[in-house]
C-alpha cells in the first residue's frame, strides 16, 4: 500500500479554504460551509463503482452531521431521538427495515425527518420499488415513528446511511451502516459504476440508487499499463475536466465525496498541545488490504478514542489497537468499501482527523473484440472477456457510450466474465467501430453490414377504381427490408386514411375509400436499394351536385341590391361540364347574371339583385360517366314600400292620435311592424317615438309641447330592413282648452239687466285665450241662451233685455283655439230687479290719519265706495270747491280718484268727500299735508363765555316747512380756518352749552333747523366770535412772518425707458413738485404734443401721466415731460419702443415681432426685427 500523500492547501482555488474543524468542545463534529459549496460545484464522476458502499459516509460522524452541527452552538443542540436506527446486515435479495422514533410531547407540530445515503443523496427522491419511506403517529404515547424499508437489497446498497430530524431550532442526527452479504441465489452483481445511474420514474427499476445519468459521453482512448499511482496526487494535479476519466480509470466510486474531502484536508492544521504528531491528511488502500493509523501523544496518560464517521470504534478482529510508548496505532484489516470514511481520534478536548479511501483493483480485458461482417437483418454478437465476474464494463459505438435501455436496439448480455453486445437485426447504419472499456483496459472491433441482392417476387399492378372503392397495392421482394411509397414523385406517409403495411417481404398500400386526388402514379422504393416498383391508379366518378346547404325546395333568398354568389359544390371525374339556364335561355360567364365554374364548384353570380330576378334557375352537370341536374329557386326580397302619409285624427294638450294604411308592397317578406317619428314643423330633426315595433296601424304620440306645430311619419319594417319614410302628415298643433273662469259674481242688477264679473282662468295654456261666452237660462228651463254672439275679451258683461222680476241662471265659458272650457256657474238664481243700496265710503286705513307728502311728490288717492243706483260724488277743500286746474278728480261707479302730479305746500288742507244716492248721503274727510324743509333759526346769540365753555341761544325759524321742528344741529368753526365741525345733532332746545373748546382759539357758531324733511338749507351764524381766554392773563398774540413756500419745479421720480406692444395702451409716469404749481407740457421728439386725440395727459397730486392709446411702431421715440412755473423749469425724458405682433406668419398660431428691417427668428424665440 503506498504511503498516504499530504495535500497542499494551495493547490485548489475553485473555492475558498474551509474553516478549521471544530474541537469536541464545539459539539464533537463540525460541518464547513465550503464543503457544501464543493458538493455543488464538483462535476459528477464517470465510472464510479459501488457508490452506495461509501457515498459520503465521511460526512456523518457520531450522532449528528458534523458539517451541520458546526453551524449550531451548544444552546441549539437537542436530542430528539428516543430510538435511533441501528446498523444492520441483509443478504442480497432480502428485505430490511430501519426505525427511528421521536417523542412529540414538547413539539407543537410534526418534526421534519430526512434519510440520506452518504452525505448528499436524499433518499426521498429514490422512493420506489426497492425503497419505501413510511411514518406514523401514536396518539396515546405521542410518539412519531419513521421507517425506511429496503426491499430486495443489492450489493451496491451497502454503505453508510444517516437519519436527520429537526424541529425549529432543535436538531439531531444518527448514522448507521448497512452491510449486504452475498447469497448463493443472488442475482448477477451490479457493477459499481452503475450506481451512478439515475433510473427514471415509472420504470421497473425506479427508486434504485443509480446515477449513470451523470456520466458524460467521451471518446475512448487506449490506456496502457501504468504503475500504481497515488490518486490524490493525480487529482490534485489534474484538470477538473479530467476528474471523471480518472475516477473511472482508478475505480473511484465517490468522486464528489473525494473532492469534498480533498478540499477539507487543505485547511491549515493548527498546532496541537495534545498530539506531538497527528494523522496524515489522507490514507489510501486497496480493497481487501490493511491500513495503519498512528498518532504520537505529548502526554501518554491522556485517554484516547478512535471514531469512524462519528461512531466510536471498539476493538475487534477488524479493528486492532496498539500502544508503543507515546504512539497510539489503529489497524483496519480486510478493508472494504464500507471502510471508505472519515476517521478521527480525540485526546481530551482535542482531536485529529484523516480520510481513508478504499480503491477497487483495476478490471482487465483478457479477450478482446473481433472484427465482424454480416448482412442486413442478421443477428450480430460482439463478445469480450474481463478479469473479474460481473465487472462494470462500458460499450461504445464510434466513441459514444451505449446504454442498456430496454427500448434500445442494443442489448448487453453478461455471463460471468464474458460480456456480449447483441444486435438482433443488423441495419446498414450499424456500420461502425465498437469498443469496450473497463477500469484497466479496452478493446475495439469494426462491424461491417452489407445488403443482400434484391429480387422482385410480385410487382405492383395498374388499377382502375370507382370513387369511394378501396385502393389496394401489393408487392413482394426477396429481402425483409423497409421501403417508401411515392405518389407522383411525392413521398406518401401513413395516416388515418392511408395505411402502409410491411410483413416480412410483403409490402402493401391500402386506401379504404378512394378519392379523386388519389389518382396518379404510385411506386414502392425499398430502402438502401436503387430500384423502384411502379404502377398507375385511375379513379372515375359520375357527376353529382351537392345541394345540402340550400334551404327547403332548394330556395335561396337574397336581399335586393346585394350581390348573390351562390356556390354549388360539384364532384365528378373527369371534371364535368356545367350549364346554367333560366327558362330556355342559357346563362353565360359575363353580365350582371353570370356563371363561374371551378374544378370543384360552380357559382351563380347576380350583381345588385333585383326583384325581377326571382324565379327558378337550372344547373346541369355532364361528363363521360353520367349527368346530374337540379332546379334552384332564387327569391329576391327587399325592404317594404313606404306607407301612405298618416292622418292625425285627434289632438290633445300634449298628444294626438294618428292612423295609416299598410304599404302596398311588403318587399316579399311579411310586415313585422312600424316605427314612428315626429318633428317640429320648423325643424329638420326627426325623433324616433318607439323602439319596439308597433303591430297596429294606429299610434298615440305623447309628451309634445303645447302650441308647437308638429309633423309625423311612419316606417314599415320587415325581416330585410326598414322602408323609406312615408310622406309627413299635415302639420298639427297640440292644444288644450283653458280651465273654467274663476270668481264669477254679480256686479250689478237693474230692472232689465244683470251685470256679471269674473276672473280669468287659472290655467290658460299655449293656445291662449280668445274670449268668453256668457250664457243664461231662466229658472225652471234647460235652454241656455248665448248673451254675447261675439266673444268678449273683458271679464265683465251686462246681459240686457231681461224681463223685470224674472230669475236667471248664468254661466261663463273661456274660449281658445282648442274650444270652449268647462263652464263656471253662478251658484244661485239672480232676480232681475234693481235694488237701492245706501252709499258708503270705504275710506282706506292710511287715509283716516293725516296723509303727508313732500313737496314735489305725486299724490294719487283711490277711495272706493258703494251705492246703487248711480251714486253721485262731490269734493270740497277747506269748505270750498276744488280747483280742478290744479287737482284732478276722476269718478267711477265704485271709486273716486284724487290726483296731484306735483304737490305744493298750497295743496295742504282738509278734503271733504260726499257720496249721494237719491236722498241718502255719506261723507268722509281726508287731511292732506304737504311738507318741506324748514328755514334757518331767526337769530343765534352768544349768551356767555366762561372757561372752555360757550352758552348759545336762538329763536325757532319762522318757516317750519309745514311740519313740526324735530331738532337743531349746532356747528363750530375756528376763526383761522373757518372749517365747520358738528358739535350737536337732533338737539331739541333753543339754547345749548358748547364744552371742551380750546383755550386761545376764537370760535364762530351756526345752527340748522330740522324737521321730518331734513335740515334747513341755510344756517344762522353768530355775528360775533367767542374767544376762549386763559384765566388771569391777557393773551398776547405773537407776530409771525409768512413762510415762503415757493419752490422751482423739481422731478422727484423720472421717466423710465419702456417697451410697448402695438395695439395695447401704454402709459408714461413721473412725479414733480413746485410752488406755485408748475404747468406740465409733454413733448415727443422735442415737439410739443397738442390736441392729439391719441394722447391723454393727467396730473394729480404731483403725479404726471401720459397715456398713449393703441400705439403703433410710429409712436416710438423720445418723450419729454417739462414742468414750468415762475421760478424756473425742469425736464425728464425717456425712450419708448413699440413692438408689433403678427400671428401665424411663420407657423400658424405662433407669434413673432416685427419692428424694423432686420428679422431675427428661431424656434425658441419670436421673430423680432430691430
mmCIF file with all atom_site columns, C-alpha atoms in Angstrom, residues 558 562-566 582 591-594 604-610 613-614 617 634 636:
data_model
loop_
_atom_site.group_PDB
_atom_site.id
_atom_site.type_symbol
_atom_site.label_atom_id
_atom_site.label_alt_id
_atom_site.label_comp_id
_atom_site.label_asym_id
_atom_site.label_entity_id
_atom_site.label_seq_id
_atom_site.pdbx_PDB_ins_code
_atom_site.Cartn_x
_atom_site.Cartn_y
_atom_site.Cartn_z
_atom_site.occupancy
_atom_site.B_iso_or_equiv
_atom_site.pdbx_formal_charge
_atom_site.auth_seq_id
_atom_site.auth_comp_id
_atom_site.auth_asym_id
_atom_site.auth_atom_id
_atom_site.pdbx_PDB_model_num
ATOM 1  C CA . UNK A 1 558 ? -81.187 37.267 -51.352 1.00 0.00 ? 558 UNK A CA 1
ATOM 2  C CA . UNK A 1 562 ? -76.905 42.988 -52.665 1.00 0.00 ? 562 UNK A CA 1
ATOM 3  C CA . UNK A 1 563 ? -74.676 40.635 -54.577 1.00 0.00 ? 563 UNK A CA 1
ATOM 4  C CA . UNK A 1 564 ? -75.573 36.955 -54.717 1.00 0.00 ? 564 UNK A CA 1
ATOM 5  C CA . UNK A 1 565 ? -72.745 34.472 -55.096 1.00 0.00 ? 565 UNK A CA 1
ATOM 6  C CA . UNK A 1 566 ? -74.279 31.001 -54.926 1.00 0.00 ? 566 UNK A CA 1
ATOM 7  C CA . UNK A 1 582 ? -83.159 30.273 -66.731 1.00 0.00 ? 582 UNK A CA 1
ATOM 8  C CA . UNK A 1 591 ? -73.050 40.140 -67.499 1.00 0.00 ? 591 UNK A CA 1
ATOM 9  C CA . UNK A 1 592 ? -74.918 41.047 -64.359 1.00 0.00 ? 592 UNK A CA 1
ATOM 10 C CA . UNK A 1 593 ? -76.197 37.480 -64.085 1.00 0.00 ? 593 UNK A CA 1
ATOM 11 C CA . UNK A 1 594 ? -73.352 35.091 -64.886 1.00 0.00 ? 594 UNK A CA 1
ATOM 12 C CA . UNK A 1 604 ? -74.196 31.636 -59.932 1.00 0.00 ? 604 UNK A CA 1
ATOM 13 C CA . UNK A 1 605 ? -73.415 35.329 -59.535 1.00 0.00 ? 605 UNK A CA 1
ATOM 14 C CA . UNK A 1 606 ? -76.071 38.084 -59.577 1.00 0.00 ? 606 UNK A CA 1
ATOM 15 C CA . UNK A 1 607 ? -74.759 41.616 -59.146 1.00 0.00 ? 607 UNK A CA 1
ATOM 16 C CA . UNK A 1 608 ? -77.167 44.045 -57.461 1.00 0.00 ? 608 UNK A CA 1
ATOM 17 C CA . UNK A 1 609 ? -80.078 41.621 -57.256 1.00 0.00 ? 609 UNK A CA 1
ATOM 18 C CA . UNK A 1 610 ? -83.466 42.945 -58.314 1.00 0.00 ? 610 UNK A CA 1
ATOM 19 C CA . UNK A 1 613 ? -84.516 38.161 -60.656 1.00 0.00 ? 613 UNK A CA 1
ATOM 20 C CA . UNK A 1 614 ? -86.768 35.916 -58.572 1.00 0.00 ? 614 UNK A CA 1
ATOM 21 C CA . UNK A 1 617 ? -82.557 28.543 -62.209 1.00 0.00 ? 617 UNK A CA 1
ATOM 22 C CA . UNK A 1 634 ? -83.939 32.336 -56.255 1.00 0.00 ? 634 UNK A CA 1
ATOM 23 C CA . UNK A 1 636 ? -85.180 38.300 -54.037 1.00 0.00 ? 636 UNK A CA 1
#
